[in-house]
Amino acid sequence: MIPAHFDYVAPASLDEALRALADGGEDAKPLAGGHSLLPLMKMRLAVPTLLVDLRRLEGLRGIERENGDWRIGPLTRHADLQRRADLGVVAQTAALIADQQVRNRGTIGGSLAHGDPASDLPAVLAATEGRVTIRDAGGGSRTVAAADLFQDYLTTAVGPGELITEVRIPALDGWGHAYEKFTRRAEDWAMVGVCALVKRAPDGSCEDVRVAFTNMASTPIRATAVEQALRGGPLDDAAIAAAAEHADEGTDPPADLNASADYKRHLARVLTRRALQRAAGS
Amino acid sequence: MTAIETPQADGRHVGRPLKRKEDPRLITGRATYVDDLNPVGTLWMAFVRSPEAHATITSIDASAALAREDVVAVYTAEDLDLAAPLPMAWAPPGIDLNVPEHWPLARGRVAHVGDPVAVVIGEDRYSVVDAAEDVIVEYEPLPVVTDPEEALRDEVLVHPDLPSNTVHEWSLGGGDLEAGFAEADVVIERRIVNHRTAGGAIEPRAVLAEERAGHLTVWSSTQIPHFLRLFLSIMLDLSEERVRVIAPEVGGGFGSKLQIYGEEILAAWAARKLGRPVKWCETRSEAMMVTHHGRDQIATVRVGAKRDGTVTAFHARILADLGAYMMLLTPMVPSLGAFVMSGCYRFPAVQTDIVGVMTHKFATDAIRGAGRPEATHMIEVALDQLAVELGLDPLEVRRRNFIPADAFPYETAIGITYDSGNYQGTLDKLLEHVDVEAFRAEQERLRAEGVHRGIGFCTYTEICGLAPSRAVGPSAFGLQGGGWESALVRVHLTGAVTVYTGTSPHGQGHETGFAQIVADRLGTDPQLVEVIHGDTSQGPNGLDTYGSRSLAVGGEAIARAADKVVARIRRFVAHKLEAAPEDIELRDGRWIVRGSPDKGFTLPEVAGLAYIPEDIPQDMEPGLEEVAFYDPGNFVFPFGAHAAIVDVDPETGKVTLVRYVAVDDCGPAINPLLIDGQVHGGIVHGVGQALYEQVVYDESGQLVTGTFVDYALPTAAELPSFETDRTETPSPVNSLGVKGVGEAGTIAASAAVANAVMDALRPLGVTYLDMPYTPMRVWNAIQEAAR
Ligand SMILES: Cc1cc2nc3c(=O)[nH]c(=O)nc-3n(C[C@H](O)[C@H](O)[C@H](O)COP(=O)(O)OP(=O)(O)OC[C@H]3O[C@@H](n4cnc5c(N)ncnc54)[C@H](O)[C@@H]3O)c2cc1C
C-alpha cells in the first residue's frame, strides 16, 4: 500500500508530455485519473520510475459530435460521460463503473490504454467498433480499431512512449442499446458485463446486432455466434433467448474468488439475453 | 428513524435524540488520530512479513537494508529482550489450554502469512517500506493445515513443538439433555458454518511511542488503553506509573482493536532503545492480514422438540478455528455464545461443547458480538429448520418457546439469570410493521413473475455489559481481570463539568450520551459537560470499551459519581438555605428547597459555594468532584425481534436485501439517535456477513481476500433504509435501567437474513444453505436441488 520511489512531472503541452515519456524510457508511465495505475503501484505490482501526469493537457478533454462519430478526448472522465445521456450506451456504461469517487477521477483514455478485461468501457468500444488515435514523440500518429487495441490481459497496442490522444465512437443513431453488468456490490468490477447493440429493420427484424463481453476472456471479446444467430432474423423474445444460448462460445473466462468459469459462462448467457431484450425494446 | 433534536439549557436531556457532540470535529476533519501526530524526530517502522503460511526461517540478511542511508535499525526476534510474550488473558479454572508462545517477531519459524520476521526502522514512512523489501529472508516451507477439521487430526501440526493442534475443550450445559432428546417427537440436526470475517475498521491500526525522561507515552488506535498500559508495563518490565497510553480519536474497532498487538509493543520497545519517537501506521493490506479476524466456527446443532414445536433439548457442538496464535481472548470468544445458547426460550436442557483448534491462519478473536452472533445464528436458523420439519409457522414455534414476560428475572437451564425481557412484546411490535399475511400473498404473486422473495425472522437475546467481576473473574469464568468501571465527575468553579470515564469509546457517541446523563443530574446543559476518555493519565483507572459495556457499566459509574456530586450539592445548598439536604431538589436548573422556588442556586452558584468555601458546613471538604467505581451485580440482556426480506434472482443466484425491520429493547433510551446509529451499523455488520463478507484463505494458507476489492464490505448502495423501532423494558441491574446495544444488530441480523434466503429458496428445493449467500453459492445450490 506504499508505492516505491518514482519521479513526477506534469507537462503543460502534449508535445512536452510525449517528450517526457520518450526521455523517461520503458519505465515512464502516463498518469491520467490514476485509478488503475496508482492501486497497482501501491501494491508494488507496477513500479514506474517516472509518472508523466496528463492533467494539465486540457485539449485532451471533451466530447464532440463529428459526422457519425463521437470524438472524445482521452482525459474525459467517467463522470463527464455519465452525464451525457446523448452518448447512449457510453453514458449508460460509464454510470455503472465503480462508485462516484472513482468516476470523478477515472478517464476513458486510461481505461482503454490499461486493457483490463474486467473494465467496462473496452467492451463498449469493441461493440461500437470504435477506434483510438495513438501518438508518439517522433510525430507518429496512427488509428487503431478496437479489435486491434486490446491484445491480452493488461496489454494494449499502446506502446511505451505513446499516448492515446483521441477516442472515436460511432454514434450508431437509431440503434437500441444496453449494458448489463453483473456484480456483487454496486461498486464492484463486473463478474461479467454484456454490451448489446441492436438495429431493427423497418419490418421489425434484426438488421444488425453487436454483442461484446467484459471479463469473459483476457480481452474484451465479441460474441460473434450470438450476433450471427440473430442477424437477419426475427427480433422477438424466443429468437433472442435462442441466440443468447450461444453466448459462451469462444469465451475463455478467468475464474476468480466470486465466479468459476462455468458460472461466468452461465451468467454470460443470462445477461446476453437480458441485454438483448433491453436493447431490442429501447 | 428518529428525528434529531438540539439541546436545551433546561429540562430533561436523557431520552432525547441530541445530535452527537463529537460529530462536528469528526466530519470536518478536525479530529486527531494517531496518524495526525508527528513529534519532531519521529522514526517509522515497516515490517518484513512472511509470505509463507508455515516455514522455518533459515536466514535473515538485513545488510542491504541497513546500508540504506535513512535506515536506523533492523531488528529480528534475537534482538528483542522482552520480559514476557504477548498475552492471552483467559485461564478457565480446571481447563488445560494448549497455547503456543507468541512474540512480536517470529522466533525461527513462521505460522501464518504475514507473521512478522523483522522490523525496519528509519527516517521516512516511504523509504522504510523500500528497505523492508531489501531484507532477504530464506524460508524452508513446512506442511500447512488450514482446514479446522483436518487440523483436529494432528497429521500436520500448526506448531511442531506442541503435542496437538487442539487448544482446549470447554463445555457449559444444564438440564437433562438425554431425557430431553428421549422425550422429543422429532430431532433435527444441522451442520451450520459461521465463516471467518474481518472487523473492517475504516481507520487501520496505528501506534506512536515516545520515551522522555524515563516516561513512556504510547498513542495507539486501540479500544483498550488501560490494558495496553498494563501489558506494556509487563512486557517491557517498566513500572506501570511510568507508562501512559492515549487512545486519541479511534476510527472504529468492532473488536479488532480489543487486542494487544506485537506492533504496539515493538514501537514502544524501539522508542526506548533508540531514544526517538517511533511510529507505525498499518496499511489496509496489513489490516486484512494481521488484524484479528472473527467467527470461523463449524457447529453441529441438534434440536429435540415436541410435535407442537416445544423444544425439549438443544445441543450445540462447536469446532472453533482459532488460527495460529492465541491472542488476548482468542480461545474464550466462542464460550461467550454458550451463555445465551437458550436464546429467548424456555429450553429445559441446553448443552454447548466447544473444541478450539489451531490452523495456519491469523488468529480469530472478538469481532462485534463475539460468540453471540454465532450462537444466535445457530439457535434462530435451527428453529426455522425445525418449524419447516414440523410444518409449523416459524413465529409460532418461537412464541411457544418464549420465556414469558412475567417470568423475569429468569434462570435458564445453564444457571444464567436473564435480568428482564418481554420477547412477545418486541415480536408484537415488529408485526405492527410487518404484515406477514400480506407478505405471503405478495410472495406468491412475485414468484409467478420469476422473483423469489423470502422473509426471515430472528428473535434474540444476548448477554452484555461486561461484566460482574464475580462472574467473569479468575476463579469463575477465568478472565484474568475484573469487570468494573470507573468515573470521575468534576464541576469547575464556573459550573462547567468534566467527566472522566474509564471506558474508551471509538465512534459510538458516548461523549453525548454520558453528557446527557450528567447534565440532567446536575442541572446543566450537555454542551457544558465535557467527557474525557482514552488517556490512562487522566481520571481513575478504567477497563475500556468492548462487550457493549460502556453505558451499562461505564454509564452507571458516571451516574453514581454524579449522584455523589449531587449529595454534596444538596449539603452545600441546604447549609446556605438552612434546610435539610433531603429537602433540596433540582427544579428548572436551580437547586431549591422543595416547595420554595424563590430562593435557589444554579450549578455555577453551587460551584462558587464549593470552591470559595467561606460558608460551608464545618465537617465538609470543599470542592465539587467525586469518583465512583461500579461493579455490576449481573450482566444485562438486551433483546429484540428482527425481520429481513430478500429477493433472490433464481437465474443468477443474486440475493438483494429489500427490507429490514428491527425492534430492539435495550432498556430506557438515553439518546435514541445513538441507539439508531448502533443498530443501523450493527445490522450492516450482520447483513455483511450473511451476504457479502468473508475472509478466504486458500489451501496453502495464502490470504485470498487481501483488499476491500475482494473482502466485500457492503455499502449504502446495497442496502435498503432500515426501519427501526424500540420497546423499553428496564433492567433491574443498574439505576439507569439500561442495556448495551452496540452489538445487538449484528447478533440478530445474520440469522434473519439466512432465514429469509432459505424462505425464498425453499420452493426451488433448497432446504439449507450456509452463509455467505454469494450469487455463485446460491446459484450452485439451486442447480444442485434441481438435479
Ligand atoms: C475501487 C475501484 C473500482 C473500479 N471499478 C471499475 C469498474 O467497475 N469498471 C471499470 O471499467 N473500471 C473500474 N475501475 C478503474 C477505473 O475506471 C480507472 O479509473 C480506469 O480504468 C483507468 O483510468 P484512469 O484515468 O484512472 O487511468 P490511470 O490509472 O491513470 O492509467 C491507467 C493506465 O493507462 C495509462 N494511460 C492513461 N492515460 C493514457 C493515455 N491517454 N494514453 C496512453 N496511456 C494512458 C497509464 O499509464 C496506465 O498504465 C475501478 C477503479 C477503482 C480504484
Tab-separated table of C-alpha atoms in Angstrom, chain B residues 158-480:
chain	number	residue	atom	x	y	z
B	158	VAL	CA	0.495	-25.935	13.416
B	159	HIS	CA	3.304	-25.731	15.962
B	160	PRO	CA	5.502	-28.840	15.755
B	161	ASP	CA	6.810	-28.111	19.266
B	162	LEU	CA	3.329	-28.588	20.723
B	163	PRO	CA	1.730	-32.011	21.120
B	164	SER	CA	-1.516	-31.207	19.320
B	165	ASN	CA	-3.454	-28.615	17.365
B	166	THR	CA	-6.314	-28.824	19.814
B	167	VAL	CA	-6.180	-25.833	22.139
B	168	HIS	CA	-8.942	-26.716	24.537
B	169	GLU	CA	-12.268	-28.323	25.180
B	170	TRP	CA	-14.868	-26.407	27.141
B	171	SER	CA	-18.490	-27.175	27.922
B	172	LEU	CA	-21.438	-25.476	29.519
B	173	GLY	CA	-24.815	-27.061	29.967
B	174	GLY	CA	-27.784	-27.555	32.196
B	175	GLY	CA	-30.927	-29.647	32.392
B	176	ASP	CA	-31.180	-33.269	31.367
B	177	LEU	CA	-30.138	-33.358	27.735
B	178	GLU	CA	-30.595	-37.090	27.282
B	179	ALA	CA	-34.077	-37.021	28.750
B	180	GLY	CA	-34.887	-34.034	26.561
B	181	PHE	CA	-33.961	-35.859	23.387
B	182	ALA	CA	-35.703	-39.039	24.574
B	183	GLU	CA	-38.876	-37.078	25.148
B	184	ALA	CA	-38.738	-35.401	21.706
B	185	ASP	CA	-41.103	-36.311	18.869
B	186	VAL	CA	-38.614	-35.032	16.323
B	187	VAL	CA	-34.899	-34.415	16.405
B	188	ILE	CA	-33.214	-32.349	13.729
B	189	GLU	CA	-29.503	-31.929	13.196
B	190	ARG	CA	-27.797	-29.310	11.070
B	191	ARG	CA	-24.179	-28.513	10.376
B	192	ILE	CA	-24.008	-24.732	10.498
B	193	VAL	CA	-20.861	-22.994	9.338
B	194	ASN	CA	-20.222	-19.481	10.588
B	195	HIS	CA	-17.422	-18.275	8.358
B	196	ARG	CA	-14.453	-16.073	9.119
B	197	THR	CA	-14.932	-12.309	8.920
B	198	ALA	CA	-12.833	-9.199	9.491
B	199	GLY	CA	-13.525	-6.134	11.635
B	200	GLY	CA	-13.040	-3.736	8.752
B	201	ALA	CA	-12.497	-0.584	10.798
B	202	ILE	CA	-12.076	2.354	8.460
B	203	GLU	CA	-9.008	3.551	10.365
B	204	PRO	CA	-6.451	0.757	10.311
B	205	ARG	CA	-4.295	0.333	13.391
B	206	ALA	CA	-1.695	2.950	14.239
B	207	VAL	CA	0.782	3.433	17.049
B	208	LEU	CA	3.284	6.076	18.108
B	209	ALA	CA	5.613	5.673	21.081
B	210	GLU	CA	7.943	8.116	22.747
B	211	GLU	CA	10.051	7.989	25.874
B	212	ARG	CA	11.060	11.130	27.680
B	213	ALA	CA	12.909	11.197	30.969
B	214	GLY	CA	12.060	7.611	31.733
B	215	HIS	CA	8.380	8.030	30.997
B	216	LEU	CA	6.877	6.160	28.113
B	217	THR	CA	3.902	7.562	26.207
B	218	VAL	CA	2.159	5.395	23.651
B	219	TRP	CA	-0.588	6.684	21.383
B	220	SER	CA	-2.477	3.821	19.856
B	221	SER	CA	-5.625	3.338	17.849
B	222	THR	CA	-6.945	0.925	20.421
B	223	GLN	CA	-10.147	0.125	22.282
B	224	ILE	CA	-8.193	-0.772	25.421
B	225	PRO	CA	-5.647	1.844	26.513
B	226	HIS	CA	-5.717	0.662	30.136
B	227	PHE	CA	-4.995	-2.945	29.237
B	228	LEU	CA	-2.295	-1.816	26.826
B	229	ARG	CA	-0.625	0.146	29.611
B	230	LEU	CA	-0.682	-2.925	31.834
B	231	PHE	CA	0.850	-5.215	29.237
B	232	LEU	CA	3.427	-2.634	28.117
B	233	SER	CA	4.498	-2.445	31.708
B	234	ILE	CA	4.723	-6.235	31.978
B	235	MET	CA	6.405	-6.917	28.651
B	236	LEU	CA	8.858	-4.024	28.865
B	237	ASP	CA	9.400	-4.562	32.587
B	238	LEU	CA	8.500	-0.961	33.354
B	239	SER	CA	6.718	0.257	36.418
B	240	GLU	CA	3.134	0.957	35.430
B	241	GLU	CA	3.140	4.566	36.610
B	242	ARG	CA	5.827	5.347	34.054
B	243	VAL	CA	3.618	4.264	31.184
B	244	ARG	CA	0.908	6.421	29.710
B	245	VAL	CA	-1.315	5.185	26.915
B	246	ILE	CA	-3.506	7.519	24.917
B	247	ALA	CA	-6.175	6.381	22.510
B	248	PRO	CA	-6.861	9.602	20.630
B	249	GLU	CA	-9.635	9.540	18.069
B	250	VAL	CA	-10.128	5.921	17.050
B	251	GLY	CA	-11.743	5.309	13.675
B	252	GLY	CA	-13.705	2.204	14.513
B	253	GLY	CA	-12.736	-1.025	16.217
B	254	PHE	CA	-15.587	-3.534	16.188
B	255	GLY	CA	-13.492	-5.688	18.498
B	256	SER	CA	-10.470	-5.765	16.210
B	257	LYS	CA	-8.769	-3.183	18.421
B	258	LEU	CA	-9.601	-5.087	21.608
B	259	GLN	CA	-6.186	-6.591	21.380
B	260	ILE	CA	-2.570	-6.316	22.441
B	261	TYR	CA	-0.680	-6.324	19.172
B	262	GLY	CA	3.009	-7.014	18.711
B	263	GLU	CA	3.411	-3.837	16.679
B	264	GLU	CA	2.317	-1.749	19.684
B	265	ILE	CA	4.862	-3.436	21.899
B	266	LEU	CA	7.615	-3.127	19.302
B	267	ALA	CA	7.016	0.582	18.749
B	268	ALA	CA	7.404	1.177	22.484
B	269	TRP	CA	10.402	-1.120	22.781
B	270	ALA	CA	12.173	0.524	19.834
B	271	ALA	CA	11.359	4.055	21.008
B	272	ARG	CA	13.102	3.297	24.282
B	273	LYS	CA	16.017	1.554	22.616
B	274	LEU	CA	16.603	4.298	20.029
B	275	GLY	CA	15.670	7.283	22.181
B	276	ARG	CA	13.385	8.676	19.475
B	277	PRO	CA	9.659	8.551	18.788
B	278	VAL	CA	8.698	5.521	16.721
B	279	LYS	CA	5.549	5.320	14.643
B	280	TRP	CA	3.720	2.747	12.568
B	281	CYS	CA	0.519	3.052	10.589
B	282	GLU	CA	-0.938	-0.153	9.328
B	283	THR	CA	-1.780	-0.374	5.626
B	284	ARG	CA	-5.117	-1.803	4.545
B	285	SER	CA	-3.355	-4.897	3.182
B	286	GLU	CA	-1.799	-5.465	6.598
B	287	ALA	CA	-5.148	-4.849	8.284
B	288	MET	CA	-6.756	-7.606	6.244
B	289	MET	CA	-3.891	-9.968	7.043
B	290	VAL	CA	-2.773	-9.313	10.623
B	291	THR	CA	-5.581	-7.541	12.439
B	292	HIS	CA	-7.526	-10.269	14.124
B	293	HIS	CA	-10.437	-11.957	12.397
B	294	GLY	CA	-13.660	-13.224	13.917
B	295	ARG	CA	-16.186	-16.075	13.864
B	296	ASP	CA	-14.901	-19.156	11.975
B	297	GLN	CA	-16.914	-21.867	13.679
B	298	ILE	CA	-18.377	-25.109	12.455
B	299	ALA	CA	-21.321	-26.103	14.608
B	300	THR	CA	-23.333	-29.259	14.728
B	301	VAL	CA	-26.670	-28.337	16.188
B	302	ARG	CA	-29.212	-30.864	17.403
B	303	VAL	CA	-32.669	-29.836	18.470
B	304	GLY	CA	-35.285	-32.086	20.003
B	305	ALA	CA	-38.914	-30.968	20.043
B	306	LYS	CA	-42.467	-31.980	20.603
B	307	ARG	CA	-44.801	-32.036	17.625
B	308	ASP	CA	-46.294	-28.714	18.726
B	309	GLY	CA	-42.864	-27.078	18.478
B	310	THR	CA	-41.944	-27.103	22.150
B	311	VAL	CA	-38.191	-27.614	22.327
B	312	THR	CA	-37.092	-30.334	24.729
B	313	ALA	CA	-33.337	-30.257	24.195
B	314	PHE	CA	-30.780	-28.070	22.403
B	315	HIS	CA	-27.217	-29.223	21.825
B	316	ALA	CA	-24.506	-27.274	20.007
B	317	ARG	CA	-21.132	-28.810	19.320
B	318	ILE	CA	-18.734	-26.152	18.072
B	319	LEU	CA	-15.409	-26.526	16.376
B	320	ALA	CA	-13.721	-23.133	16.539
B	321	ASP	CA	-10.881	-22.322	14.156
B	322	LEU	CA	-8.693	-20.148	16.350
B	323	GLY	CA	-5.862	-19.555	13.889
B	324	ALA	CA	-2.161	-19.876	14.551
B	325	TYR	CA	-1.727	-17.967	17.825
B	326	MET	CA	-3.822	-17.379	20.903
B	327	MET	CA	-4.149	-13.644	21.233
B	328	LEU	CA	-5.761	-11.703	24.092
B	329	LEU	CA	-9.091	-13.574	24.221
B	330	THR	CA	-8.880	-15.942	21.232
B	331	PRO	CA	-9.987	-19.220	22.827
B	332	MET	CA	-12.531	-17.516	25.083
B	333	VAL	CA	-14.686	-15.928	22.406
B	334	PRO	CA	-16.752	-18.998	21.386
B	335	SER	CA	-17.650	-19.543	25.047
B	336	LEU	CA	-19.492	-16.231	25.222
B	337	GLY	CA	-22.067	-17.776	22.920
B	338	ALA	CA	-22.665	-20.629	25.315
B	339	PHE	CA	-24.132	-18.220	27.869
B	340	VAL	CA	-27.047	-17.432	25.580
B	341	MET	CA	-27.490	-20.823	23.921
B	342	SER	CA	-31.009	-20.752	25.336
B	343	GLY	CA	-31.842	-17.724	23.216
B	344	CYS	CA	-35.062	-16.198	24.465
B	345	TYR	CA	-36.575	-19.594	25.081
B	346	ARG	CA	-37.510	-21.917	27.894
B	347	PHE	CA	-35.269	-24.733	26.698
B	348	PRO	CA	-35.317	-27.277	29.526
B	349	ALA	CA	-31.962	-28.749	28.570
B	350	VAL	CA	-29.111	-26.934	26.822
B	351	GLN	CA	-25.583	-28.003	26.167
B	352	THR	CA	-22.672	-26.314	24.401
B	353	ASP	CA	-19.457	-28.229	23.748
B	354	ILE	CA	-16.576	-26.286	22.288
B	355	VAL	CA	-13.341	-27.530	20.797
B	356	GLY	CA	-10.759	-24.917	19.854
B	357	VAL	CA	-8.255	-25.854	17.190
B	358	MET	CA	-5.291	-24.122	15.603
B	359	THR	CA	-4.670	-23.673	11.875
B	360	HIS	CA	-2.104	-21.775	9.827
B	361	LYS	CA	-4.283	-18.676	9.575
B	362	PHE	CA	-4.243	-15.450	11.527
B	363	ALA	CA	-5.859	-15.523	14.969
B	364	THR	CA	-9.550	-15.070	15.479
B	365	ASP	CA	-10.716	-13.060	18.471
B	366	ALA	CA	-13.586	-10.785	19.426
B	367	ILE	CA	-15.399	-9.178	16.500
B	368	ARG	CA	-18.688	-7.342	17.166
B	369	GLY	CA	-20.864	-9.750	19.114
B	370	ALA	CA	-18.027	-12.201	19.807
B	371	GLY	CA	-19.594	-15.632	20.135
B	372	ARG	CA	-23.167	-14.391	20.498
B	373	PRO	CA	-23.811	-13.804	16.765
B	374	GLU	CA	-22.653	-17.359	16.146
B	375	ALA	CA	-24.863	-18.773	18.920
B	376	THR	CA	-27.868	-16.702	17.850
B	377	HIS	CA	-27.376	-17.804	14.264
B	378	MET	CA	-27.382	-21.443	15.354
B	379	ILE	CA	-30.495	-21.085	17.510
B	380	GLU	CA	-32.545	-18.995	15.128
B	381	VAL	CA	-31.648	-20.887	11.962
B	382	ALA	CA	-32.247	-24.192	13.727
B	383	LEU	CA	-35.680	-23.045	14.954
B	384	ASP	CA	-36.697	-22.182	11.390
B	385	GLN	CA	-35.448	-25.562	10.204
B	386	LEU	CA	-37.446	-27.184	12.989
B	387	ALA	CA	-40.579	-25.254	12.041
B	388	VAL	CA	-40.317	-26.468	8.448
B	389	GLU	CA	-39.768	-30.021	9.664
B	390	LEU	CA	-42.899	-29.788	11.808
B	391	GLY	CA	-44.930	-27.884	9.235
B	392	LEU	CA	-45.394	-25.015	11.685
B	393	ASP	CA	-45.149	-21.260	11.320
B	394	PRO	CA	-41.642	-20.263	12.455
B	395	LEU	CA	-43.064	-17.450	14.580
B	396	GLU	CA	-45.467	-19.871	16.243
B	397	VAL	CA	-42.548	-22.102	17.201
B	398	ARG	CA	-40.830	-19.114	18.729
B	399	ARG	CA	-43.915	-17.995	20.636
B	400	ARG	CA	-44.422	-21.460	22.000
B	401	ASN	CA	-40.930	-21.434	23.498
B	402	PHE	CA	-40.597	-17.789	24.617
B	403	ILE	CA	-39.804	-17.142	28.236
B	404	PRO	CA	-42.970	-15.277	29.280
B	405	ALA	CA	-42.681	-11.628	30.261
B	406	ASP	CA	-43.812	-12.335	33.815
B	407	ALA	CA	-41.076	-14.914	34.421
B	408	PHE	CA	-38.194	-12.448	34.886
B	409	PRO	CA	-35.680	-12.499	36.392
B	410	TYR	CA	-35.412	-15.891	34.720
B	411	GLU	CA	-32.806	-18.520	35.373
B	412	THR	CA	-32.045	-20.524	32.234
B	413	ALA	CA	-31.151	-24.206	32.225
B	414	ILE	CA	-27.455	-23.369	32.389
B	415	GLY	CA	-27.916	-21.231	35.502
B	416	ILE	CA	-27.550	-17.763	33.970
B	417	THR	CA	-30.155	-15.281	35.160
B	418	TYR	CA	-31.706	-13.097	32.464
B	419	ASP	CA	-32.381	-9.716	34.085
B	420	SER	CA	-35.524	-8.654	32.254
B	421	GLY	CA	-37.320	-9.204	28.999
B	422	ASN	CA	-40.526	-9.099	27.024
B	423	TYR	CA	-39.883	-11.140	23.916
B	424	GLN	CA	-43.507	-11.404	22.908
B	425	GLY	CA	-43.693	-7.615	23.191
B	426	THR	CA	-40.880	-6.915	20.726
B	427	LEU	CA	-42.261	-9.510	18.327
B	428	ASP	CA	-45.754	-7.988	18.535
B	429	LYS	CA	-44.289	-4.574	17.809
B	430	LEU	CA	-42.332	-5.972	14.882
B	431	LEU	CA	-45.523	-7.425	13.448
B	432	GLU	CA	-47.132	-3.994	13.617
B	433	HIS	CA	-44.589	-3.051	10.949
B	434	VAL	CA	-44.552	-6.310	9.019
B	435	ASP	CA	-47.811	-7.756	7.769
B	436	VAL	CA	-46.884	-11.401	7.305
B	437	GLU	CA	-50.152	-12.409	5.706
B	438	ALA	CA	-49.922	-9.671	3.103
B	439	PHE	CA	-46.316	-10.661	2.561
B	440	ARG	CA	-47.215	-14.279	1.843
B	441	ALA	CA	-49.743	-13.175	-0.780
B	442	GLU	CA	-47.210	-10.874	-2.395
B	443	GLN	CA	-44.576	-13.604	-2.264
B	444	GLU	CA	-46.794	-15.912	-4.249
B	445	ARG	CA	-47.648	-13.255	-6.793
B	446	LEU	CA	-43.979	-12.361	-7.297
B	447	ARG	CA	-42.966	-15.991	-7.640
B	448	ALA	CA	-45.232	-16.252	-10.647
B	449	GLU	CA	-43.193	-13.386	-12.130
B	450	GLY	CA	-39.911	-15.192	-11.504
B	451	VAL	CA	-38.879	-13.250	-8.381
B	452	HIS	CA	-38.282	-15.401	-5.333
B	453	ARG	CA	-38.949	-13.251	-2.309
B	454	GLY	CA	-38.377	-14.538	1.208
B	455	ILE	CA	-38.933	-13.351	4.751
B	456	GLY	CA	-36.854	-14.335	7.747
B	457	PHE	CA	-37.110	-13.585	11.429
B	458	CYS	CA	-34.763	-13.538	14.350
B	459	THR	CA	-35.883	-13.116	17.922
B	460	TYR	CA	-32.800	-12.824	20.052
B	461	THR	CA	-31.435	-12.016	23.427
B	462	GLU	CA	-27.798	-11.521	24.159
B	463	ILE	CA	-25.500	-11.120	27.115
B	464	CYS	CA	-23.505	-7.933	27.531
B	465	GLY	CA	-22.443	-5.257	29.927
B	466	LEU	CA	-19.139	-6.963	30.737
B	467	ALA	CA	-19.098	-7.565	33.472
B	468	PRO	CA	-19.699	-8.676	37.021
B	469	SER	CA	-16.182	-9.437	38.241
B	470	ARG	CA	-17.522	-12.273	40.359
B	471	ALA	CA	-18.901	-13.966	37.246
B	472	VAL	CA	-16.106	-13.385	34.760
B	473	GLY	CA	-13.049	-13.233	37.013
B	474	PRO	CA	-10.159	-15.651	37.507
B	475	SER	CA	-11.917	-18.083	39.804
B	476	ALA	CA	-15.195	-18.140	37.857
B	477	PHE	CA	-15.191	-17.844	34.042
B	478	GLY	CA	-11.453	-17.369	34.047
B	479	LEU	CA	-10.783	-13.881	32.708
B	480	GLN	CA	-7.582	-12.666	34.299
